[in-house]
Amino acid sequence: MEGAETSGGGEAIPDEKAVIAPLVVPAMGPVKIPIPERETWTRQMDFIMSCVGFAVGLGNVWRFPYLCYKNGGGVFLIPYLLIVFVGGIPVFFLEIALGQFMKQGGIAAWNIAPLFKGLGFASMVIVFFCNTYYIMILVWGLYYLVHSFTNTLPWATCGHSWNTKECTEVFRLDQCINGTSGNLSGSGNVYNISCDALANKRSPVMEFWEKKVLQISSGLGEPGQLNWQMILCLLATWIIVYFCIWKGVKSTGKVVYFTALFPYLVLIVLLAHGVTLPGALDGIVYYLKPNWSKLAEAQVWIDAGTQIFFSYAIGLGALTALGSYNRFHNNCYR
């Protein structure tokens, strides 16, 4: 052996000048944990129906008619449609595209620009506070739904434990008449109506809402008691919500076919029934009669913008989460 001497026994004796090569260990880089692949919608229609479900909800059925009547009737549609096409639809698709590109939810999607990651956390805070009151609207609906299966609707009659002495079921016109004038038009009497007799009367609908559902106390000094029926409805509502989303898009994709289409069916039924009622045409004209002076008020434009962002759930991270379950090359605009 070169660089070593051999002893009498034939064993190699290391030379003092021999150089032992150091053991070279390859450098270990950071351990990369594989990111689990995000699941996708079973069908593209599942994603479309989920977005449709956002377009029709309490924000449209409940809040939009009130704002339309408050802000000049048909005139309100001008700023509403203008802001929809200028701001609503572009931001709507922007959030979906962001989630589809990043394949992440409302918080992690902002890794695309870490400086703005706080927007994701802010949206979650907004969602938290929205859920605290939005769920109660669903609870009230479930509460009324359960009570609607009784033979006599509890909010249609008086005589219940929550009704007061001022409760009256029928507001009769003849109780308000204190005199007549001459026949001016030849088609009947013109009445001078005074409703002093009904000044303190209350409808059973209002008393059911205030005394039974809300159980409003007399003031802050009287906190009242827990409404166990509402607690059960609240628990049932959260359980329903949980089972709608507990398997991710696999279960949500099935539920949205009902939650997205059923409101349209109800609206069509209510519209068909409403237009057949007496005075329906007069009511529609009165409701949509334009008040052009409202266009000069800034509050009208503010209400239109807030309604769009409220009804389409823009800025809450929900659309980003829905888009993240699309395939990367999916044409979300189509």
GROMACS .gro file of C-alpha atoms in nm:
model
  334
    1MET     CA    1   0.000   0.000   0.000
    2GLU     CA    2   0.138   0.334  -0.097
    3GLY     CA    3   0.217   0.565   0.195
    4ALA     CA    4   0.223   0.274   0.448
    5GLU     CA    5   0.481   0.022   0.577
    6THR     CA    6   0.431  -0.353   0.614
    7SER     CA    7   0.507  -0.522   0.945
    8GLY     CA    8   0.652  -0.867   0.985
    9GLY     CA    9   0.306  -1.013   1.023
   10GLY     CA   10   0.196  -0.867   0.692
   11GLU     CA   11  -0.021  -0.597   0.850
   12ALA     CA   12  -0.020  -0.249   0.704
   13ILE     CA   13   0.107   0.020   0.936
   14PRO     CA   14  -0.030   0.367   0.854
   15ASP     CA   15   0.228   0.618   0.754
   16GLU     CA   16   0.235   0.929   0.971
   17LYS     CA   17   0.231   1.140   0.657
   18ALA     CA   18  -0.079   0.973   0.515
   19VAL     CA   19  -0.374   1.210   0.471
   20ILE     CA   20  -0.721   1.086   0.567
   21ALA     CA   21  -0.994   1.239   0.347
   22PRO     CA   22  -1.278   1.399   0.548
   23LEU     CA   23  -1.627   1.256   0.523
   24VAL     CA   24  -1.831   1.482   0.300
   25VAL     CA   25  -2.203   1.498   0.391
   26PRO     CA   26  -2.429   1.661   0.133
   27ALA     CA   27  -2.597   1.976   0.260
   28MET     CA   28  -2.959   1.923   0.359
   29GLY     CA   29  -3.197   2.192   0.243
   30PRO     CA   30  -3.523   2.288   0.416
   31VAL     CA   31  -3.771   2.005   0.438
   32LYS     CA   32  -4.064   2.076   0.208
   33ILE     CA   33  -4.397   1.955   0.336
   34PRO     CA   34  -4.619   1.860   0.043
   35ILE     CA   35  -4.928   2.078   0.023
   36PRO     CA   36  -5.241   1.865  -0.011
   37GLU     CA   37  -5.410   1.910  -0.344
   38ARG     CA   38  -5.725   2.118  -0.315
   39GLU     CA   39  -6.043   1.942  -0.412
   40THR     CA   40  -6.246   2.070  -0.706
   41TRP     CA   41  -6.611   2.096  -0.792
   42THR     CA   42  -6.763   1.771  -0.914
   43ARG     CA   43  -6.934   1.958  -1.195
   44GLN     CA   44  -6.894   2.308  -1.326
   45MET     CA   45  -7.266   2.361  -1.270
   46ASP     CA   46  -7.209   2.321  -0.895
   47PHE     CA   47  -6.988   2.629  -0.899
   48ILE     CA   48  -7.233   2.825  -1.114
   49MET     CA   49  -7.525   2.744  -0.885
   50SER     CA   50  -7.319   2.845  -0.583
   51CYS     CA   51  -7.259   3.186  -0.739
   52VAL     CA   52  -7.628   3.213  -0.831
   53GLY     CA   53  -7.711   3.144  -0.469
   54PHE     CA   54  -7.508   3.450  -0.371
   55ALA     CA   55  -7.700   3.664  -0.620
   56VAL     CA   56  -8.039   3.586  -0.463
   57GLY     CA   57  -8.065   3.599  -0.089
   58LEU     CA   58  -8.199   3.813   0.192
   59GLY     CA   59  -8.003   4.106   0.055
   60ASN     CA   60  -8.219   4.107  -0.258
   61VAL     CA   61  -8.553   3.979  -0.134
   62TRP     CA   62  -8.556   4.167   0.193
   63ARG     CA   63  -8.337   4.478   0.162
   64PHE     CA   64  -8.354   4.579  -0.204
   65PRO     CA   65  -8.732   4.655  -0.218
   66TYR     CA   66  -8.698   4.876   0.089
   67LEU     CA   67  -8.408   5.072  -0.060
   68CYS     CA   68  -8.585   5.103  -0.394
   69TYR     CA   69  -8.893   5.255  -0.231
   70LYS     CA   70  -8.684   5.477  -0.003
   71ASN     CA   71  -8.466   5.618  -0.281
   72GLY     CA   72  -8.712   5.732  -0.543
   73GLY     CA   73  -8.871   5.415  -0.678
   74GLY     CA   74  -8.765   5.329  -1.031
   75VAL     CA   75  -8.499   5.602  -1.026
   76PHE     CA   76  -8.298   5.389  -0.784
   77LEU     CA   77  -8.238   5.137  -1.063
   78ILE     CA   78  -8.021   5.390  -1.249
   79PRO     CA   79  -7.740   5.419  -0.990
   80TYR     CA   80  -7.787   5.054  -0.898
   81LEU     CA   81  -7.733   4.919  -1.250
   82LEU     CA   82  -7.454   5.168  -1.317
   83ILE     CA   83  -7.257   5.058  -1.011
   84VAL     CA   84  -7.330   4.691  -1.088
   85PHE     CA   85  -7.155   4.711  -1.425
   86VAL     CA   86  -6.880   4.953  -1.319
   87GLY     CA   87  -6.788   4.803  -0.981
   88GLY     CA   88  -6.997   4.503  -0.882
   89ILE     CA   89  -6.939   4.260  -1.168
   90PRO     CA   90  -6.565   4.339  -1.215
   91VAL     CA   91  -6.487   4.289  -0.845
   92PHE     CA   92  -6.708   3.979  -0.843
   93PHE     CA   93  -6.498   3.814  -1.113
   94LEU     CA   94  -6.175   3.950  -0.962
   95GLU     CA   95  -6.234   3.767  -0.635
   96ILE     CA   96  -6.325   3.444  -0.814
   97ALA     CA   97  -6.016   3.467  -1.037
   98LEU     CA   98  -5.792   3.536  -0.735
   99GLY     CA   99  -5.910   3.223  -0.558
  100GLN     CA  100  -5.885   3.013  -0.875
  101PHE     CA  101  -5.528   3.130  -0.943
  102MET     CA  102  -5.400   3.086  -0.588
  103LYS     CA  103  -5.607   2.774  -0.506
  104GLN     CA  104  -5.649   2.912  -0.155
  105GLY     CA  105  -5.926   3.057   0.059
  106GLY     CA  106  -5.996   3.414   0.159
  107ILE     CA  107  -5.688   3.449   0.384
  108ALA     CA  108  -5.415   3.242   0.216
  109ALA     CA  109  -5.505   3.377  -0.128
  110TRP     CA  110  -5.345   3.706  -0.027
  111ASN     CA  111  -5.004   3.539  -0.025
  112ILE     CA  112  -4.994   3.673  -0.377
  113ALA     CA  113  -4.922   4.011  -0.214
  114PRO     CA  114  -4.816   3.962   0.151
  115LEU     CA  115  -4.843   4.335   0.212
  116PHE     CA  116  -5.222   4.306   0.177
  117LYS     CA  117  -5.264   3.984   0.373
  118GLY     CA  118  -5.441   4.181   0.642
  119LEU     CA  119  -5.735   4.217   0.404
  120GLY     CA  120  -5.798   3.846   0.437
  121PHE     CA  121  -5.806   3.863   0.816
  122ALA     CA  122  -6.026   4.175   0.802
  123SER     CA  123  -6.277   3.994   0.582
  124MET     CA  124  -6.294   3.709   0.833
  125VAL     CA  125  -6.368   3.955   1.113
  126ILE     CA  126  -6.649   4.105   0.905
  127VAL     CA  127  -6.789   3.758   0.833
  128PHE     CA  128  -6.782   3.676   1.205
  129PHE     CA  129  -6.990   3.980   1.296
  130CYS     CA  130  -7.225   3.929   1.001
  131ASN     CA  131  -7.294   3.573   1.108
  132THR     CA  132  -7.397   3.684   1.456
  133TYR     CA  133  -7.703   3.866   1.319
  134TYR     CA  134  -7.750   3.699   0.982
  135ILE     CA  135  -7.808   3.363   1.148
  136MET     CA  136  -8.085   3.516   1.358
  137ILE     CA  137  -8.280   3.607   1.045
  138LEU     CA  138  -8.269   3.241   0.948
  139VAL     CA  139  -8.374   3.147   1.301
  140TRP     CA  140  -8.679   3.373   1.279
  141GLY     CA  141  -8.771   3.216   0.947
  142LEU     CA  142  -8.742   2.866   1.095
  143TYR     CA  143  -8.947   2.974   1.397
  144TYR     CA  144  -9.229   3.107   1.179
  145LEU     CA  145  -9.207   2.799   0.956
  146VAL     CA  146  -9.265   2.565   1.251
  147HIS     CA  147  -9.560   2.770   1.378
  148SER     CA  148  -9.716   2.788   1.032
  149PHE     CA  149  -9.805   2.417   1.047
  150THR     CA  150 -10.072   2.480   1.313
  151ASN     CA  151 -10.442   2.481   1.226
  152THR     CA  152 -10.479   2.847   1.324
  153LEU     CA  153 -10.184   3.075   1.272
  154PRO     CA  154 -10.084   3.212   1.614
  155TRP     CA  155 -10.019   3.558   1.471
  156ALA     CA  156 -10.364   3.577   1.310
  157THR     CA  157 -10.578   3.577   1.625
  158CYS     CA  158 -10.584   3.730   1.972
  159GLY     CA  159 -10.651   3.552   2.299
  160HIS     CA  160 -10.309   3.398   2.347
  161SER     CA  161 -10.100   3.428   2.660
  162TRP     CA  162  -9.876   3.691   2.500
  163ASN     CA  163 -10.160   3.913   2.373
  164THR     CA  164 -10.265   4.229   2.553
  165LYS     CA  165 -10.607   4.387   2.599
  166GLU     CA  166 -10.533   4.622   2.310
  167CYS     CA  167 -10.509   4.333   2.063
  168THR     CA  168 -10.771   4.341   1.790
  169GLU     CA  169 -10.803   4.106   1.495
  170VAL     CA  170 -11.008   4.322   1.258
  171PHE     CA  171 -10.964   4.694   1.204
  172ARG     CA  172 -11.313   4.782   1.088
  173LEU     CA  173 -11.370   5.097   0.889
  174ASP     CA  174 -11.708   5.164   1.050
  175GLN     CA  175 -11.537   5.204   1.386
  176CYS     CA  176 -11.353   5.502   1.248
  177ILE     CA  177 -11.642   5.681   1.081
  178ASN     CA  178 -11.778   5.978   1.269
  179GLY     CA  179 -11.978   6.138   0.993
  180THR     CA  180 -12.044   6.168   0.622
  181SER     CA  181 -12.051   6.448   0.372
  182GLY     CA  182 -12.264   6.491   0.067
  183ASN     CA  183 -12.251   6.272  -0.234
  184LEU     CA  184 -11.984   6.452  -0.430
  185SER     CA  185 -11.915   6.207  -0.706
  186GLY     CA  186 -12.245   6.025  -0.736
  187SER     CA  187 -12.073   5.692  -0.665
  188GLY     CA  188 -12.101   5.677  -0.287
  189ASN     CA  189 -12.042   5.869   0.031
  190VAL     CA  190 -11.722   6.052   0.120
  191TYR     CA  191 -11.632   5.983   0.481
  192ASN     CA  192 -11.450   6.203   0.726
  193ILE     CA  193 -11.253   5.931   0.898
  194SER     CA  194 -11.122   5.963   1.252
  195CYS     CA  195 -10.954   5.657   1.405
  196ASP     CA  196 -10.967   5.760   1.770
  197ALA     CA  197 -11.146   5.434   1.849
  198LEU     CA  198 -10.850   5.237   1.716
  199ALA     CA  199 -10.573   5.465   1.840
  200ASN     CA  200 -10.446   5.222   2.105
  201LYS     CA  201 -10.530   4.897   1.927
  202ARG     CA  202 -10.258   4.658   1.815
  203SER     CA  203 -10.265   4.382   1.557
  204PRO     CA  204 -10.197   4.021   1.662
  205VAL     CA  205  -9.917   4.009   1.404
  206MET     CA  206  -9.725   4.284   1.582
  207GLU     CA  207  -9.788   4.141   1.926
  208PHE     CA  208  -9.674   3.795   1.820
  209TRP     CA  209  -9.352   3.946   1.687
  210GLU     CA  210  -9.278   4.166   1.987
  211LYS     CA  211  -9.423   3.962   2.274
  212LYS     CA  212  -9.372   3.604   2.157
  213VAL     CA  213  -9.075   3.602   1.920
  214LEU     CA  214  -8.857   3.884   2.051
  215GLN     CA  215  -9.007   3.899   2.402
  216ILE     CA  216  -8.912   4.265   2.432
  217SER     CA  217  -8.889   4.377   2.794
  218SER     CA  218  -9.004   4.709   2.933
  219GLY     CA  219  -8.652   4.852   2.949
  220LEU     CA  220  -8.284   4.795   3.023
  221GLY     CA  221  -8.363   4.744   3.390
  222GLU     CA  222  -8.558   4.429   3.302
  223PRO     CA  223  -8.329   4.189   3.112
  224GLY     CA  224  -8.602   3.932   3.058
  225GLN     CA  225  -8.569   3.556   3.026
  226LEU     CA  226  -8.410   3.323   2.775
  227ASN     CA  227  -8.645   3.211   2.501
  228TRP     CA  228  -8.583   2.836   2.492
  229GLN     CA  229  -8.777   2.798   2.167
  230MET     CA  230  -8.549   3.045   1.993
  231ILE     CA  231  -8.245   2.871   2.141
  232LEU     CA  232  -8.361   2.540   1.993
  233CYS     CA  233  -8.419   2.706   1.656
  234LEU     CA  234  -8.073   2.863   1.673
  235LEU     CA  235  -7.915   2.527   1.750
  236ALA     CA  236  -8.112   2.357   1.471
  237THR     CA  237  -8.010   2.626   1.223
  238TRP     CA  238  -7.640   2.588   1.299
  239ILE     CA  239  -7.672   2.209   1.269
  240ILE     CA  240  -7.833   2.248   0.926
  241VAL     CA  241  -7.555   2.485   0.819
  242TYR     CA  242  -7.292   2.241   0.944
  243PHE     CA  243  -7.430   1.945   0.752
  244CYS     CA  244  -7.454   2.158   0.438
  245ILE     CA  245  -7.078   2.219   0.438
  246TRP     CA  246  -6.927   1.937   0.647
  247LYS     CA  247  -6.792   1.752   0.342
  248GLY     CA  248  -6.668   2.060   0.162
  249VAL     CA  249  -6.767   2.118  -0.197
  250LYS     CA  250  -6.890   1.761  -0.228
  251SER     CA  251  -7.187   1.832  -0.001
  252THR     CA  252  -7.219   2.202  -0.078
  253GLY     CA  253  -7.239   2.130  -0.449
  254LYS     CA  254  -7.552   1.923  -0.389
  255VAL     CA  255  -7.724   2.162  -0.150
  256VAL     CA  256  -7.689   2.470  -0.372
  257TYR     CA  257  -7.930   2.328  -0.627
  258PHE     CA  258  -8.203   2.373  -0.368
  259THR     CA  259  -8.079   2.689  -0.197
  260ALA     CA  260  -8.023   2.866  -0.529
  261LEU     CA  261  -8.335   2.760  -0.720
  262PHE     CA  262  -8.594   2.750  -0.442
  263PRO     CA  263  -8.582   3.129  -0.376
  264TYR     CA  264  -8.654   3.192  -0.744
  265LEU     CA  265  -8.951   2.957  -0.727
  266VAL     CA  266  -9.086   3.131  -0.418
  267LEU     CA  267  -9.042   3.473  -0.579
  268ILE     CA  268  -9.232   3.361  -0.889
  269VAL     CA  269  -9.516   3.223  -0.676
  270LEU     CA  270  -9.535   3.540  -0.467
  271LEU     CA  271  -9.527   3.756  -0.780
  272ALA     CA  272  -9.804   3.555  -0.945
  273HIS     CA  273 -10.017   3.582  -0.632
  274GLY     CA  274  -9.939   3.949  -0.577
  275VAL     CA  275 -10.038   4.067  -0.925
  276THR     CA  276 -10.379   3.902  -0.886
  277LEU     CA  277 -10.466   4.096  -0.570
  278PRO     CA  278 -10.696   4.399  -0.590
  279GLY     CA  279 -10.505   4.721  -0.648
  280ALA     CA  280 -10.188   4.540  -0.754
  281LEU     CA  281 -10.132   4.763  -1.056
  282ASP     CA  282 -10.180   5.079  -0.852
  283GLY     CA  283  -9.933   4.949  -0.595
  284ILE     CA  284  -9.670   4.871  -0.859
  285VAL     CA  285  -9.709   5.215  -1.015
  286TYR     CA  286  -9.686   5.383  -0.674
  287TYR     CA  287  -9.381   5.175  -0.583
  288LEU     CA  288  -9.187   5.234  -0.905
  289LYS     CA  289  -9.302   5.591  -0.976
  290PRO     CA  290  -8.973   5.775  -1.035
  291ASN     CA  291  -8.867   6.068  -0.823
  292TRP     CA  292  -8.593   6.220  -1.038
  293SER     CA  293  -8.479   6.464  -0.770
  294LYS     CA  294  -8.337   6.169  -0.573
  295LEU     CA  295  -8.054   6.132  -0.825
  296ALA     CA  296  -7.897   6.449  -0.687
  297GLU     CA  297  -7.873   6.301  -0.336
  298ALA     CA  298  -7.546   6.133  -0.244
  299GLN     CA  299  -7.719   5.893  -0.005
  300VAL     CA  300  -7.900   5.730  -0.297
  301TRP     CA  301  -7.570   5.642  -0.465
  302ILE     CA  302  -7.423   5.524  -0.134
  303ASP     CA  303  -7.721   5.296  -0.075
  304ALA     CA  304  -7.689   5.155  -0.427
  305GLY     CA  305  -7.320   5.076  -0.377
  306THR     CA  306  -7.364   4.921  -0.033
  307GLN     CA  307  -7.655   4.712  -0.158
  308ILE     CA  308  -7.444   4.565  -0.439
  309PHE     CA  309  -7.153   4.478  -0.212
  310PHE     CA  310  -7.393   4.343   0.050
  311SER     CA  311  -7.603   4.125  -0.180
  312TYR     CA  312  -7.311   3.986  -0.384
  313ALA     CA  313  -7.097   3.921  -0.072
  314ILE     CA  314  -6.811   4.119  -0.220
  315GLY     CA  315  -6.511   4.167   0.007
  316LEU     CA  316  -6.601   3.882   0.244
  317GLY     CA  317  -6.369   3.619   0.098
  318ALA     CA  318  -6.657   3.384   0.013
  319LEU     CA  319  -6.622   3.429  -0.363
  320THR     CA  320  -6.247   3.374  -0.335
  321ALA     CA  321  -6.310   3.048  -0.152
  322LEU     CA  322  -6.564   2.934  -0.412
  323GLY     CA  323  -6.326   3.016  -0.696
  324SER     CA  324  -6.042   2.825  -0.530
  325TYR     CA  325  -6.224   2.498  -0.594
  326ASN     CA  326  -6.220   2.556  -0.970
  327ARG     CA  327  -5.963   2.395  -1.192
  328PHE     CA  328  -5.670   2.626  -1.264
  329HIS     CA  329  -5.752   2.671  -1.634
  330ASN     CA  330  -6.126   2.702  -1.581
  331ASN     CA  331  -6.296   2.985  -1.772
  332CYS     CA  332  -6.480   3.146  -1.482
  333TYR     CA  333  -6.604   3.430  -1.702
  334ARG     CA  334  -6.791   3.190  -1.927
   0.00000   0.00000   0.00000
